[in-house]
Coordinates of N, CA and C in Angstrom, one line a residue:
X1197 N -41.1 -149.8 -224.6 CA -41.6 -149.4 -223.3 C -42.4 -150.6 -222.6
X1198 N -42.2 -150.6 -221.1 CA -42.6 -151.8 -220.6 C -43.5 -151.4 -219.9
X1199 N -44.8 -152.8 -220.0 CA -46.0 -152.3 -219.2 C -46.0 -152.7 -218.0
X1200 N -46.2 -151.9 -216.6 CA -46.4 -152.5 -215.4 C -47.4 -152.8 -214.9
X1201 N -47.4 -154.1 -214.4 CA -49.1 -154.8 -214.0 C -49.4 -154.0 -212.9
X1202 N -50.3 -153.9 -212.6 CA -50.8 -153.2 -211.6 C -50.9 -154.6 -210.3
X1203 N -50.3 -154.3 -209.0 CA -50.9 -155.4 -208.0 C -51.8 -155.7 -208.0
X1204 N -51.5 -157.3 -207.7 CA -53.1 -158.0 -207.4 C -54.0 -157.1 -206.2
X1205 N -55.2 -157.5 -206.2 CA -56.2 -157.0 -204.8 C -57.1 -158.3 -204.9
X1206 N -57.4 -158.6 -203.6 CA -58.3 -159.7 -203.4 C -57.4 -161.2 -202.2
X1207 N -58.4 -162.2 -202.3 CA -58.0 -163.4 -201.9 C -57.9 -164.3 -203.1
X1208 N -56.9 -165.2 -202.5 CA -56.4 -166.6 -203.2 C -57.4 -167.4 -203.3
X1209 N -57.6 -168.2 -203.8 CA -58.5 -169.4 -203.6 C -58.2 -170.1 -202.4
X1210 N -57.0 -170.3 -202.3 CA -56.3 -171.6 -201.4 C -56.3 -170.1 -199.9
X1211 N -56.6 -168.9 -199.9 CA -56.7 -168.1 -198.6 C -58.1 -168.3 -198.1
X1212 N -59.4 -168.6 -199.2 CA -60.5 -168.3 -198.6 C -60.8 -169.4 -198.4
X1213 N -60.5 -170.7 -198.9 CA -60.8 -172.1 -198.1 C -60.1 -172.5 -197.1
X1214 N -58.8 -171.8 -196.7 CA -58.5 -171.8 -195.2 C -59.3 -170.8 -194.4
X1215 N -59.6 -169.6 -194.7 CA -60.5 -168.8 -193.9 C -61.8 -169.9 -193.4
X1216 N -62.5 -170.0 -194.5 CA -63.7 -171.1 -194.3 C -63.5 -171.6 -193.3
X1217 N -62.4 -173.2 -193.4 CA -62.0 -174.2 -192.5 C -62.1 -173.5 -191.8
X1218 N -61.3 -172.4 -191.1 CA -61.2 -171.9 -189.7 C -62.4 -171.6 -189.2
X1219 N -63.0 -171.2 -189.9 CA -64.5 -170.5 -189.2 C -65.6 -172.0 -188.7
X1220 N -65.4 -172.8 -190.4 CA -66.1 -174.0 -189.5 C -66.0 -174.5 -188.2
X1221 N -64.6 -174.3 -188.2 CA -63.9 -174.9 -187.2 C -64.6 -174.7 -185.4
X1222 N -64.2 -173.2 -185.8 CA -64.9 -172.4 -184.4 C -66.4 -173.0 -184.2
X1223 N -67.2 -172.8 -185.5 CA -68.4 -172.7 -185.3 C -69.1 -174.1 -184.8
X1224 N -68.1 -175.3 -184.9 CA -68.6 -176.7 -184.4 C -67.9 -176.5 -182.9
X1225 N -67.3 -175.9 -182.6 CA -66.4 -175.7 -181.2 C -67.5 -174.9 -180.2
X1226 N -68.1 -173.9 -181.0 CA -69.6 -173.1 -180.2 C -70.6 -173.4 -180.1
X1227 N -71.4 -174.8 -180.6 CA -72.7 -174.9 -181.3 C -72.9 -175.9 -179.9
X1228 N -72.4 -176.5 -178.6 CA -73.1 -176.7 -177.4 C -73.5 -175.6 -176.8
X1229 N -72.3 -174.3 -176.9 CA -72.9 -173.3 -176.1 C -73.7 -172.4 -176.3
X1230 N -74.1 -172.4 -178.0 CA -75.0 -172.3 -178.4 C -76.6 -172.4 -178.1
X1231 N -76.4 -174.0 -177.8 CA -77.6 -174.7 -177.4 C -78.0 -174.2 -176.2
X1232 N -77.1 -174.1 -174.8 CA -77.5 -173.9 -173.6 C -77.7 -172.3 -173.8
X1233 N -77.4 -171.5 -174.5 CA -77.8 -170.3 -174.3 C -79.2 -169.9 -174.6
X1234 N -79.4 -170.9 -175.8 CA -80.8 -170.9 -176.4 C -81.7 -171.3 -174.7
X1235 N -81.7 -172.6 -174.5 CA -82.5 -173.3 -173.5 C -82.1 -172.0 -171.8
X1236 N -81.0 -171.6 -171.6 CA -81.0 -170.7 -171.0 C -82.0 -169.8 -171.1
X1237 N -82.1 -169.4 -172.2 CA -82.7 -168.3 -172.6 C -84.3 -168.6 -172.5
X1238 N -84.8 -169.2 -173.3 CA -86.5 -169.8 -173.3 C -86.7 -169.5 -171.7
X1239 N -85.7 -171.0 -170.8 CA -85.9 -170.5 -169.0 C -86.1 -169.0 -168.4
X1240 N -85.3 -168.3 -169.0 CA -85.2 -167.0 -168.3 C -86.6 -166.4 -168.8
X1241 N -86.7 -166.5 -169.9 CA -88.0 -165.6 -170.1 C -89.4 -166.2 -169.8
X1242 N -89.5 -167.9 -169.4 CA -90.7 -168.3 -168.6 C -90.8 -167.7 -167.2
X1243 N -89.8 -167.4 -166.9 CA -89.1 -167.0 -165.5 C -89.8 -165.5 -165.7
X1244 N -89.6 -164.7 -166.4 CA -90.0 -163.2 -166.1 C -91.4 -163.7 -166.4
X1245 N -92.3 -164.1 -166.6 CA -93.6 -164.5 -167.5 C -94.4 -164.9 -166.2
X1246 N -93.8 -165.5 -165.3 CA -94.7 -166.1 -164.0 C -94.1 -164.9 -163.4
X1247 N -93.1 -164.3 -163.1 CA -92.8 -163.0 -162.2 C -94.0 -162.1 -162.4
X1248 N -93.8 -161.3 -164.0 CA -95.1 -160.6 -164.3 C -96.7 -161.1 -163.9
X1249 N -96.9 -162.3 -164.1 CA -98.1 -162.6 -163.6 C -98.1 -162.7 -162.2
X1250 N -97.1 -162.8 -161.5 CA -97.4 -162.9 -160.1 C -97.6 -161.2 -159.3
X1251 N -97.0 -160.2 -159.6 CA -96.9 -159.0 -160.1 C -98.5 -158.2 -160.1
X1252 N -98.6 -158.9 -161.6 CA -100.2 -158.5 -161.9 C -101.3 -159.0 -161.1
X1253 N -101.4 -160.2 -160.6 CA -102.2 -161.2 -159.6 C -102.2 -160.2 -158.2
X1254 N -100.8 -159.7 -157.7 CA -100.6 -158.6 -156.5 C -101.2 -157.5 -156.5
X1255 N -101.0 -156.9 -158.1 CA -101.9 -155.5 -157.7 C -103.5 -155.6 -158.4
X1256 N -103.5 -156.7 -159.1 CA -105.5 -156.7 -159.5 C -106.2 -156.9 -158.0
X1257 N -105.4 -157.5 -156.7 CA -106.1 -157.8 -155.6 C -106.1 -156.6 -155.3
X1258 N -105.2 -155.9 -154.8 CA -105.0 -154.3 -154.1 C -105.7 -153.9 -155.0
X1259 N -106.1 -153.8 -156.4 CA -107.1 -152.5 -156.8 C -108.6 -153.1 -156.9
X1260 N -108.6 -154.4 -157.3 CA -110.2 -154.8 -157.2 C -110.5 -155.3 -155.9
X1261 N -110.2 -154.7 -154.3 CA -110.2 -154.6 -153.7 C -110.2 -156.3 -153.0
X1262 N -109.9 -157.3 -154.0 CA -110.9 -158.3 -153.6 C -109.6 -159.5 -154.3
X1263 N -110.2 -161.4 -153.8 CA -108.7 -162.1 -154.2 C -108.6 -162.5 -154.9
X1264 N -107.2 -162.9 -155.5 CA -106.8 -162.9 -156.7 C -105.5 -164.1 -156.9
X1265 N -106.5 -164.8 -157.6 CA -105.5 -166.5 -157.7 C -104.1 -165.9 -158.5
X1266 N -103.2 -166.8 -158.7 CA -102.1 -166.6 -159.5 C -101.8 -168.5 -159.4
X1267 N -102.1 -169.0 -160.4 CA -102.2 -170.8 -160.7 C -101.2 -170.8 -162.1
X1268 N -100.6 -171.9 -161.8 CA -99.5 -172.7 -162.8 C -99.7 -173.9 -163.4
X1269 N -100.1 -174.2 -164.1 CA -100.1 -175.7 -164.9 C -99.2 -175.8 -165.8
X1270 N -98.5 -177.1 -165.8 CA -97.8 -177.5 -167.7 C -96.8 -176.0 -167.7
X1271 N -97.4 -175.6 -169.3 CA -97.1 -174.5 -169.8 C -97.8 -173.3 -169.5
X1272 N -98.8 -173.6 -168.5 CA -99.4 -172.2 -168.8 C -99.7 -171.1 -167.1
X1273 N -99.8 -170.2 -167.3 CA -100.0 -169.1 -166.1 C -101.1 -168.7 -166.5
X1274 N -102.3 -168.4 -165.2 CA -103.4 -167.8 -165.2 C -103.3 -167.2 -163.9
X1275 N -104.2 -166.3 -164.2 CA -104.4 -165.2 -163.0 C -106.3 -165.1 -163.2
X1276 N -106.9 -165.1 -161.9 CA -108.4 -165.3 -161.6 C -108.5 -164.2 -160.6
X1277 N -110.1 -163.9 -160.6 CA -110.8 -162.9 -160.0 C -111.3 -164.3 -159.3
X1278 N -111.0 -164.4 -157.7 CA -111.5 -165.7 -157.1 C -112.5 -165.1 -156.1
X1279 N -113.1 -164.1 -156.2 CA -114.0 -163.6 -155.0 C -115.4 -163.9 -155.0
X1280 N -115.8 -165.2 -156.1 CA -116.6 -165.6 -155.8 C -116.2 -167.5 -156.2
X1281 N -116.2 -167.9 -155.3 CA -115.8 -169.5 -155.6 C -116.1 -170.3 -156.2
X1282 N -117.6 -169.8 -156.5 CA -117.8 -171.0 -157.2 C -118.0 -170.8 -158.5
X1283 N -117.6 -169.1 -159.0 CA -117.4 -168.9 -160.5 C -116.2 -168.0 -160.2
X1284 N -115.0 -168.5 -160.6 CA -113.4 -167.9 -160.7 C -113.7 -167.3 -162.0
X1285 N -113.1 -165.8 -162.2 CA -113.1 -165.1 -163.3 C -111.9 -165.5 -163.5
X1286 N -111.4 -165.6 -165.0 CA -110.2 -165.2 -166.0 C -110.0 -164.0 -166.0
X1287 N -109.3 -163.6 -165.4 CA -108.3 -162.2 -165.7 C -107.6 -162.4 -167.3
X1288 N -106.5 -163.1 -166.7 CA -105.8 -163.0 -168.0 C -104.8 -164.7 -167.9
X1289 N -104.4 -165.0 -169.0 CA -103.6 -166.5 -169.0 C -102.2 -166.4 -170.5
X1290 N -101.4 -166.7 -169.8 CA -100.3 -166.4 -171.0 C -99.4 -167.7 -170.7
X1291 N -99.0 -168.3 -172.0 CA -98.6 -169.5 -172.4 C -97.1 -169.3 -172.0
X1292 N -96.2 -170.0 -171.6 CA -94.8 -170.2 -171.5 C -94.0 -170.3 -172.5
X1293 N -92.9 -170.2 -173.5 CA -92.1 -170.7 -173.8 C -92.0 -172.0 -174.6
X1294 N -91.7 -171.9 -175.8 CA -91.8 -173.6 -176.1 C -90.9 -174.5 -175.5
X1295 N -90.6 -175.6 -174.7 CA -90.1 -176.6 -174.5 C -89.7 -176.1 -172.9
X1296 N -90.3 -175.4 -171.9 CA -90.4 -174.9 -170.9 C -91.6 -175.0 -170.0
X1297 N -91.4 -176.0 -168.8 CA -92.8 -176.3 -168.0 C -92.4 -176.0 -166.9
X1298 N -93.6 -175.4 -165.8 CA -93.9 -175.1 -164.5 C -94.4 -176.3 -163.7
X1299 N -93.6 -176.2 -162.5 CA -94.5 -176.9 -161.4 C -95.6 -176.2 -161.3
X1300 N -97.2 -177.4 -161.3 CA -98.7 -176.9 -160.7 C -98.4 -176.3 -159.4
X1301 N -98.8 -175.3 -159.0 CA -99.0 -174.4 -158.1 C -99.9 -173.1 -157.6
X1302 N -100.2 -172.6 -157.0 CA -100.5 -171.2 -156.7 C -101.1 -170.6 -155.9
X1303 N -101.0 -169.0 -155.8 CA -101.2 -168.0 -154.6 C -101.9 -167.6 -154.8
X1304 N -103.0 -167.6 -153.9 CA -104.0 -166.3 -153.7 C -103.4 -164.9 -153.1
X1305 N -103.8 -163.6 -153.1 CA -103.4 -162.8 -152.6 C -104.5 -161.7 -152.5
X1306 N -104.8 -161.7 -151.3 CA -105.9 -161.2 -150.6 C -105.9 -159.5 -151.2
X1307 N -107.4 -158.7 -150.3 CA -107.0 -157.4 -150.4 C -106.2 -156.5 -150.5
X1308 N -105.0 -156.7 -149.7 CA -103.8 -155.9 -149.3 C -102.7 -156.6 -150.3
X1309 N -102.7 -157.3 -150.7 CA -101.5 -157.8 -151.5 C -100.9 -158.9 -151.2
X1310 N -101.2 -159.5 -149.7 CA -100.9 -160.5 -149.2 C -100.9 -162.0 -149.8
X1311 N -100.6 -162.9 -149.6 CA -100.6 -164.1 -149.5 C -101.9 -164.6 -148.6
X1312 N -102.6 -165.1 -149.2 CA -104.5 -165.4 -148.2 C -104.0 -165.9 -147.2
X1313 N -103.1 -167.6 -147.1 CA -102.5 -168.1 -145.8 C -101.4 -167.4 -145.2
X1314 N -101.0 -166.8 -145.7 CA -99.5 -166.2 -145.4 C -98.5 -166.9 -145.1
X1315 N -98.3 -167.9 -146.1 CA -97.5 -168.5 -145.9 C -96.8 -168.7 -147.6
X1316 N -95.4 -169.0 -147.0 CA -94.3 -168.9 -148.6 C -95.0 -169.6 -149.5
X1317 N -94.6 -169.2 -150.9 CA -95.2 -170.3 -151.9 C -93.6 -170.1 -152.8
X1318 N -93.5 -171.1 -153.4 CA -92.4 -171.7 -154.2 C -93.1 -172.3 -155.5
X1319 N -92.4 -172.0 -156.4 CA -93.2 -172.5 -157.9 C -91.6 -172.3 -158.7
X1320 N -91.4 -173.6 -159.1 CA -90.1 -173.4 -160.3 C -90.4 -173.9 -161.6
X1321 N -89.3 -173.6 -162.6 CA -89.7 -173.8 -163.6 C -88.7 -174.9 -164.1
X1322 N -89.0 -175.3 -165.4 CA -88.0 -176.6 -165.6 C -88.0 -177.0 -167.3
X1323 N -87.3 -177.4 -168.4 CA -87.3 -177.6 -169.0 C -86.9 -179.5 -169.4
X1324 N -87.7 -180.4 -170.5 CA -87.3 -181.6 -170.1 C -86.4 -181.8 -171.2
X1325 N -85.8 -180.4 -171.9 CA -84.9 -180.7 -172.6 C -83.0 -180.6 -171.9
X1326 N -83.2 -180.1 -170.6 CA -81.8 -179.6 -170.0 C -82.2 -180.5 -168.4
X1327 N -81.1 -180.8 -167.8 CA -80.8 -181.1 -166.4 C -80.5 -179.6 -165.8
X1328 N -81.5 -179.3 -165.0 CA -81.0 -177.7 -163.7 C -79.9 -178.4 -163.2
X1329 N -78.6 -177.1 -163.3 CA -77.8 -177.1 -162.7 C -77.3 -176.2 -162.8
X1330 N -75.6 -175.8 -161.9 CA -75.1 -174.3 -162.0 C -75.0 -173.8 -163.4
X1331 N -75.0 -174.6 -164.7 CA -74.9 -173.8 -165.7 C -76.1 -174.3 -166.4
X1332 N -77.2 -174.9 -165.9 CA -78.5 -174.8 -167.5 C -79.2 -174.3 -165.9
X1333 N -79.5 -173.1 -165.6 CA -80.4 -172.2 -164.7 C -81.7 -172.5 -165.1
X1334 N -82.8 -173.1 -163.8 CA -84.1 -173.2 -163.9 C -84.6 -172.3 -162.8
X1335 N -85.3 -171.0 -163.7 CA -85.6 -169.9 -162.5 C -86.6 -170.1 -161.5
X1336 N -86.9 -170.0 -160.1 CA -88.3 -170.3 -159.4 C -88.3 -169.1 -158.9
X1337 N -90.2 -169.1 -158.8 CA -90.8 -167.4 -158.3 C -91.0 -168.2 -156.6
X1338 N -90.8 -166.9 -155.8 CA -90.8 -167.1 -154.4 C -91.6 -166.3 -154.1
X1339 N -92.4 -166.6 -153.5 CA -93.9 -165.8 -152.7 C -93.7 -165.9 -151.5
X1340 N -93.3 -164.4 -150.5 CA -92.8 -165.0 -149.3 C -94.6 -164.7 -148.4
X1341 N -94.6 -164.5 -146.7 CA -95.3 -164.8 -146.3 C -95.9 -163.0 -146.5
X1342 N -95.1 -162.2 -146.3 CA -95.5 -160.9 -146.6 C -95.6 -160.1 -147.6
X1343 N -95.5 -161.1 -148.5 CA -96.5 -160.6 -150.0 C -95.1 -160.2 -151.1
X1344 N -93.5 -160.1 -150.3 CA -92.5 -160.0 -151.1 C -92.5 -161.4 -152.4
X1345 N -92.1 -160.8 -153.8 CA -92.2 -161.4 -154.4 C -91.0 -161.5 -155.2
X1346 N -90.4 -162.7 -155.5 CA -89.2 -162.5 -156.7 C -88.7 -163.7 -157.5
X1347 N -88.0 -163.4 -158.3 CA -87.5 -164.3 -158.9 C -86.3 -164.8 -158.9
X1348 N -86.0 -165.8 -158.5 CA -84.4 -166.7 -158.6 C -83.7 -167.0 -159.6
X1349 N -82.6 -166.8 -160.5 CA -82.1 -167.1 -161.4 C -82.0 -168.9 -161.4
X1350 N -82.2 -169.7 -160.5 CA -81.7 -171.0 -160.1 C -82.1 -171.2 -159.0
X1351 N -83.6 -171.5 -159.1 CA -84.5 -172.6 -157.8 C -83.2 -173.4 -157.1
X1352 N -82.1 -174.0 -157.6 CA -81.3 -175.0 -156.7 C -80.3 -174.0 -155.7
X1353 N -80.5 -172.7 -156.0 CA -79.9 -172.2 -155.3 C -80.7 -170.3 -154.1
X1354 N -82.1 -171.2 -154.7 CA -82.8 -170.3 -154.0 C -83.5 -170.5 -152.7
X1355 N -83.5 -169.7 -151.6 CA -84.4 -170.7 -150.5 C -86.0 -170.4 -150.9

């Protein structure tokens, strides 16, 4: 009587080092778009970071009845209780993003929520690891004259 082998189950040796290759393959074929999604990304979320503090800076004036800086340096956002000039309170200050910097800038915003001059303010952001362009997006916050506030995916294509 004859014994029957049971079928193999599994991979070959010579199947799983072609699988490998192929994968390497891909994975050195994705690793720029990789990159720009990373640096996309860091941008986008310095981008919501000055939105929220521009946000917060809008309604501390409307509830502390009184004005309220919203300033950019470097890497960092601060928001001030400015209703007495010659001592600015710290509300609150939150750091950017690593490898992610703002143009110096910023808005007061009066009692009502306004803009103190009423006039636009523009503040973008920028990293010195990417060139802004239609595909590495550098977001800028727009403060218009009547206190509308927003964010642009792409200052180069924001007015």
């Amino acid at each position: 009587m004859r014994h029957l082998k049971a079928p193999q189950r599994g991979f070959t040796l010579v199947e799983l080092m072609v699988a490998f290759a192929i994968a390497a393959l891909l994975m050195v074929a994705a690793a720029p778009y990789f990159a720009d999604y990373g640096s996309n990304a860091r941008l986008r979320e310095g981008g919501n970071t000055v939105y929220t503090e521009a946000l917060m800076a809008q309604s501390e004036a409307i509830k502390r009845n009184r004005a309220v800086r919203l300033s950019t340096a470097a890497s960092t956002v601060q928001v001030h209780d400015v209703s007495d000039d010659t001592n600015p309170v710290l509300l609150r200050e939150r750091a950017l993003p690593a490898g992610v910097t703002v143009a110096t800038g910023s808005v007061s915003f009066g009692s009502q929520g306004l803009p103190a001059d009423l006039t636009a303010v523009a503040i973008d952001l920028s990293s010195p690891l990417v060139a802004c362009s239609a595909d590495n997006r550098c977001p800028g916050l727009r403060v218009d004259g009547g206190g509308a506030i927003r964010l642009c995916g792409n200052h180069l294509d924001c007015p």
